mmCIF file of C-alpha atoms in Angstrom:
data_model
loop_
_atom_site.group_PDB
_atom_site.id
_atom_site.type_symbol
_atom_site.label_atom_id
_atom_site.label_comp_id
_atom_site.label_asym_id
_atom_site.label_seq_id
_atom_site.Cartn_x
_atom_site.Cartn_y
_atom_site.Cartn_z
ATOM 1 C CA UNK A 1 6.902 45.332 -17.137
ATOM 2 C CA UNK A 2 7.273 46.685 -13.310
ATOM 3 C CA UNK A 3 3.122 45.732 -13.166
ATOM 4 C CA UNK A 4 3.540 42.429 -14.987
ATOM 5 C CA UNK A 5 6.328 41.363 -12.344
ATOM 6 C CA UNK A 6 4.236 42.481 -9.421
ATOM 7 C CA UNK A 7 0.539 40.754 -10.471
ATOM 8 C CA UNK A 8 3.051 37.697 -10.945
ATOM 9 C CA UNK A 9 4.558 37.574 -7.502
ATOM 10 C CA UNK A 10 0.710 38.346 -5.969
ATOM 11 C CA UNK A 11 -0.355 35.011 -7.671
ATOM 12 C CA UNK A 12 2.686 33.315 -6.793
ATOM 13 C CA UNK A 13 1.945 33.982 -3.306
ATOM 14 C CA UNK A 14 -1.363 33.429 -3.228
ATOM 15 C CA UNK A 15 -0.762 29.862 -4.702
ATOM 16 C CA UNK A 16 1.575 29.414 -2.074
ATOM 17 C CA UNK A 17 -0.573 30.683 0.469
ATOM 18 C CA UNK A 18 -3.599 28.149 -0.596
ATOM 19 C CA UNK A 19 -0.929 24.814 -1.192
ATOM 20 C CA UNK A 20 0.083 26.082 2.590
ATOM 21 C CA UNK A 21 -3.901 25.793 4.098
ATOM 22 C CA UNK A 22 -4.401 22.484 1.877
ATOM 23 C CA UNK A 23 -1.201 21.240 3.216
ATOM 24 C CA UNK A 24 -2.105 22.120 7.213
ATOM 25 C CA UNK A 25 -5.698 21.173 6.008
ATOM 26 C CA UNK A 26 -4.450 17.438 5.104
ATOM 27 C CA UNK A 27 -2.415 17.106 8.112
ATOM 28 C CA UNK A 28 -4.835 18.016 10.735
ATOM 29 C CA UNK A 29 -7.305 15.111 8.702
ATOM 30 C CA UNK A 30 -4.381 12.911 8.955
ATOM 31 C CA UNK A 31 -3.714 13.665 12.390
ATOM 32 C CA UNK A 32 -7.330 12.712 13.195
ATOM 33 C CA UNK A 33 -7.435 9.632 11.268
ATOM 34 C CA UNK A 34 -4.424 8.253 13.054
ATOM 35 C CA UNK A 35 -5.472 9.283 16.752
ATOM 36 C CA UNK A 36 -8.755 7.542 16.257
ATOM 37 C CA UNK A 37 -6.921 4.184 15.101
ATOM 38 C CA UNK A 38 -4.488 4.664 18.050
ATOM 39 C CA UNK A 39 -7.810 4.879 20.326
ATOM 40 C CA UNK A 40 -8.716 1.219 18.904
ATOM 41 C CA UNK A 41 -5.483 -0.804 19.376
ATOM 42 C CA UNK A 42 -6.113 -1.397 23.218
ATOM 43 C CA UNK A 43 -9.203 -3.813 22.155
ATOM 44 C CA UNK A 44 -8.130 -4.731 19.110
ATOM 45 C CA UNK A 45 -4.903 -5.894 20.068
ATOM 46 C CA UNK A 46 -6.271 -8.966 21.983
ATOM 47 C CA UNK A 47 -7.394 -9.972 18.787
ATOM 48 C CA UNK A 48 -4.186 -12.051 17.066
ATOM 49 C CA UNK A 49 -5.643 -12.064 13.433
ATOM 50 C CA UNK A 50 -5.410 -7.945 13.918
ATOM 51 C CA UNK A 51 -2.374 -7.757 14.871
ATOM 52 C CA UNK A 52 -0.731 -10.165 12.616
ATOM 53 C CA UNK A 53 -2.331 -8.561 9.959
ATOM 54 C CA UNK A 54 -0.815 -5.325 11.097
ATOM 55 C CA UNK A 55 2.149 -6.138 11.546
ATOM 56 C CA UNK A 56 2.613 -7.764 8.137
ATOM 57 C CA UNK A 57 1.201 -4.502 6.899
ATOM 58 C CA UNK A 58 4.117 -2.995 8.375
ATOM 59 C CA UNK A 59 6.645 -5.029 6.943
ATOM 60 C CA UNK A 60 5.464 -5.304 3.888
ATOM 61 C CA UNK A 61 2.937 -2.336 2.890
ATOM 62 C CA UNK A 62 2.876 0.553 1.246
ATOM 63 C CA UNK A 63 3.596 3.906 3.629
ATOM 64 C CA UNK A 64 2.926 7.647 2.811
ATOM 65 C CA UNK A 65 5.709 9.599 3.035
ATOM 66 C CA UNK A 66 6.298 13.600 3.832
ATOM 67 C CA UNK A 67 7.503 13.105 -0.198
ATOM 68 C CA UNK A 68 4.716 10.821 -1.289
ATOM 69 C CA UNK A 69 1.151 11.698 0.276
ATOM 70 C CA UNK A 70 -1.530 9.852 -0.710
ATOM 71 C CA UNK A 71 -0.346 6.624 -0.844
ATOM 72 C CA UNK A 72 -3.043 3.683 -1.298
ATOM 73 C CA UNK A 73 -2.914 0.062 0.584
ATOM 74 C CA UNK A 74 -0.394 -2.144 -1.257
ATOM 75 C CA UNK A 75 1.253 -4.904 -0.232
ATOM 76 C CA UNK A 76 4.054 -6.480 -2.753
ATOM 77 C CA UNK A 77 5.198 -10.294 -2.170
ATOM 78 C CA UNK A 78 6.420 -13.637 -3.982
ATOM 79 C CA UNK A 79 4.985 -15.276 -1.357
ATOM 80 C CA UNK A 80 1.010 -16.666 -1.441
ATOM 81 C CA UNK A 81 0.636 -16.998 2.344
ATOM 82 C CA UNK A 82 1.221 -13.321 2.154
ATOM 83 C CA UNK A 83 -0.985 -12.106 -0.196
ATOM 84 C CA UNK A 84 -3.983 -14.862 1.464
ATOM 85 C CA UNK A 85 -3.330 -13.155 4.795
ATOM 86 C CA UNK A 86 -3.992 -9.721 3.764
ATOM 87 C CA UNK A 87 -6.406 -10.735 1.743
ATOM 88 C CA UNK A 88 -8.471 -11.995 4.291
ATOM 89 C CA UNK A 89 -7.598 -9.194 7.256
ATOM 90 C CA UNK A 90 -8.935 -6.679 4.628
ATOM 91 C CA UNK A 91 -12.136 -8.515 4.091
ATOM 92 C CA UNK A 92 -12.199 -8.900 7.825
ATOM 93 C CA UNK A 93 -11.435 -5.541 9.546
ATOM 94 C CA UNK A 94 -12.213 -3.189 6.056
ATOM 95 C CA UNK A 95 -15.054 -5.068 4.219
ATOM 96 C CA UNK A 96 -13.187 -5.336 0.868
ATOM 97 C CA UNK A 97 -13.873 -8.095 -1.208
ATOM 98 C CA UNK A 98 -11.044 -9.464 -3.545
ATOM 99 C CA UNK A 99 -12.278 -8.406 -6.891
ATOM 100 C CA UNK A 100 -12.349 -4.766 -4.932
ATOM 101 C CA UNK A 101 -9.008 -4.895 -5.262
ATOM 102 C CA UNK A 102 -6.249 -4.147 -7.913
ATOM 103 C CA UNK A 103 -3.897 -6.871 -8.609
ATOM 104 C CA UNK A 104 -0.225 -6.132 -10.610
ATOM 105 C CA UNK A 105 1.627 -9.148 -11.383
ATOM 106 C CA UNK A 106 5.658 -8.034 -12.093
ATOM 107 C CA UNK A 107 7.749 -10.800 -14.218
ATOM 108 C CA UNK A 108 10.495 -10.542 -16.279
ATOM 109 C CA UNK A 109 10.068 -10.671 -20.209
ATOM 110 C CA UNK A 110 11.665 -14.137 -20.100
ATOM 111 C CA UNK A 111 9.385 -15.318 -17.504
ATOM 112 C CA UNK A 112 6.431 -18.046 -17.869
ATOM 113 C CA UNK A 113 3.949 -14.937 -18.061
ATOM 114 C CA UNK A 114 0.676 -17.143 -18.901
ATOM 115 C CA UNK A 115 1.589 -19.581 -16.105
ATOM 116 C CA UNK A 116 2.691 -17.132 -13.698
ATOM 117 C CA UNK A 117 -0.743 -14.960 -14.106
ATOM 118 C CA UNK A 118 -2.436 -18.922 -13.414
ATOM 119 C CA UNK A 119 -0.718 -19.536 -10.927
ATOM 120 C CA UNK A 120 -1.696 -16.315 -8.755
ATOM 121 C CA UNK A 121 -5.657 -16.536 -10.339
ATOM 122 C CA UNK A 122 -5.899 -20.222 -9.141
ATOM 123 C CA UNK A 123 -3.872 -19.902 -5.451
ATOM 124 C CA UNK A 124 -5.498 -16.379 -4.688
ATOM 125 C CA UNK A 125 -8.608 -17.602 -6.536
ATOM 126 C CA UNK A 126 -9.416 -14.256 -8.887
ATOM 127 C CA UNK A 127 -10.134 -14.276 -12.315
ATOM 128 C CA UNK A 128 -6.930 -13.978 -14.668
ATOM 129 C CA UNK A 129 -8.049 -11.413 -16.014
ATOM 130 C CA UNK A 130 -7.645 -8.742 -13.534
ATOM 131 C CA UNK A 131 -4.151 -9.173 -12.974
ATOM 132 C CA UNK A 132 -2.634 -6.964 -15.030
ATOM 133 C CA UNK A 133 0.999 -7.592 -16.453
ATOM 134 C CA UNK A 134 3.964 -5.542 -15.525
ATOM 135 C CA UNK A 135 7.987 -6.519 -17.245
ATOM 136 C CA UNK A 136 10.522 -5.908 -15.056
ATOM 137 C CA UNK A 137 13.743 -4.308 -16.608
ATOM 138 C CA UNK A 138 15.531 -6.857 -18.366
ATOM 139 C CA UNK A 139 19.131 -7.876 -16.794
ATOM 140 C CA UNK A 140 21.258 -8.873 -19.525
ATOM 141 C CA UNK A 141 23.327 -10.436 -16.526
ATOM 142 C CA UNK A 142 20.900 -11.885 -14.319
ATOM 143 C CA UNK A 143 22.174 -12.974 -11.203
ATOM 144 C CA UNK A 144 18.517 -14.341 -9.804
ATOM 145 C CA UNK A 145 17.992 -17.714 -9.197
ATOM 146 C CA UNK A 146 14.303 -18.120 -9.598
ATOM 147 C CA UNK A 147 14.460 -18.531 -12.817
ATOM 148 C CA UNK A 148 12.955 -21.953 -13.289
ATOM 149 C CA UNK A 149 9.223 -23.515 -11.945
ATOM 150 C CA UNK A 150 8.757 -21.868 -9.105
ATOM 151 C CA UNK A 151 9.362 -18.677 -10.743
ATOM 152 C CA UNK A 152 5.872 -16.742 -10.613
ATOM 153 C CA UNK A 153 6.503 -13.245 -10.800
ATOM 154 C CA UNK A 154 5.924 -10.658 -7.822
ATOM 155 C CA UNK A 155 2.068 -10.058 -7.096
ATOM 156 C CA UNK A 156 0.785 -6.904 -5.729
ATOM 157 C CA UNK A 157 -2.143 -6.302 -4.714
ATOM 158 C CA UNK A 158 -3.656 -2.653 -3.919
ATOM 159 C CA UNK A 159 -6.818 -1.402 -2.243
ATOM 160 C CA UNK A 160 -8.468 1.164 -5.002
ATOM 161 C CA UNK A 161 -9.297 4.441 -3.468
ATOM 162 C CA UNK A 162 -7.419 4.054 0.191
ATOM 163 C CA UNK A 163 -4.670 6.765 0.764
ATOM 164 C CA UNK A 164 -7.529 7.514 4.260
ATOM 165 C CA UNK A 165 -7.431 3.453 4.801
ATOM 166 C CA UNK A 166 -3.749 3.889 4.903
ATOM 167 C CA UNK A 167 -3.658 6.612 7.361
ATOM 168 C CA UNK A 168 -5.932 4.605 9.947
ATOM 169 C CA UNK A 169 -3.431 1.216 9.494
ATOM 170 C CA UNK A 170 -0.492 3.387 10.218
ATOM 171 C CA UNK A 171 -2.517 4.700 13.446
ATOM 172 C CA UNK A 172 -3.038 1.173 14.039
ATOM 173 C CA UNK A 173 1.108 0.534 13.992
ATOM 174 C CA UNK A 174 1.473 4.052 15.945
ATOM 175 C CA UNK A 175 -0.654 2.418 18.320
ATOM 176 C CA UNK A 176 0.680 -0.580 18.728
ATOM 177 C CA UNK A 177 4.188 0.977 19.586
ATOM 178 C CA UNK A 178 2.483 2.659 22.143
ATOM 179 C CA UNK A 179 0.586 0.243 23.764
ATOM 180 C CA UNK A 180 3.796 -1.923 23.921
ATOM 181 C CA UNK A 181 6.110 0.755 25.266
ATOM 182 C CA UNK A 182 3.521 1.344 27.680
ATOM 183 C CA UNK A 183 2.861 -2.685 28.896
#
């Protein structure tokens, strides 16, 4: 039993031991990531698409977290004018194309689900049929006034594959902070 215990606490430190190098291993890739997108902002900055973009990013987008590494680009919205921004200052500064992308629509069950998914294909101009659908948890005492025609759901839209793309835009925020404490 005495030998059992011991082997036990070996591999329990030796896990701990590798999740701590993988850990300091992540960080250090992180850290490099963002310095190199802080390195950009000066020239970038002058461009206003960039920084609009950025900014909107940082209102709206998806962060990582000390609790939730590896998050992807997402942005979340009601609003079109949102979604067309990003979706053009990702084409423009990361390449991606729109049917690159992941797009969630969330509605609630009582919602015009058929319309809402047309309305986001037509104004974002995707096929329907890569937004997938999403219910929100029904309020039996909904307080929400959207509830009639202009009720379309909340579209978000997520870059597949980006927790490192994520990493270099929060650089790019970083940077900006810095640039502006520094003007």
């Amino acid at each position: 039993k005495k030998q059992k215990q011991r082997l036990t606490d070996k591999k329990m430190a030796s896990a701990l031991r590798g999740a701590q190098m993988k850990k300091e291993l992540r960080l250090k890739k992180v850290g490099l990531i963002k310095q190199g997108a802080r390195d950009e902002v000066e020239e970038l900055i002058k461009d206003p698409l960039w920084l609009a973009g950025t900014m909107l990013y940082w209102a709206e987008g998806s962060k990582e977290k000390p609790w939730r590494t590896g998050a992807k680009v997402t942005i979340t919205n009601m609003d079109v004018e949102v979604h067309k921004i990003f979706l053009y200052w990702t084409k423009r500064y990361f390449g991606i194309n729109k049917l690159d992308l992941g797009y969630e629509l969330f509605i609630h069950r009582s919602g015009p689900v058929d319309r809402a998914r047309l309305f986001w294909s037509s104004k974002i101009g995707i096929p329907i049929e890569v937004i997938n659908v999403y219910f929100k948890k029904d309020d039996p005492n909904p307080k929400r006034k959207n509830k009639e025609i202009d009720y379309n759901g909340v579209l978000r839209i997520f870059v597949r594959k980006s927790t490192d793309l994520n990493r270099k835009i929060a650089g790019w925020i970083e940077g900006v902070i810095e640039y502006l404490q520094h003007e």
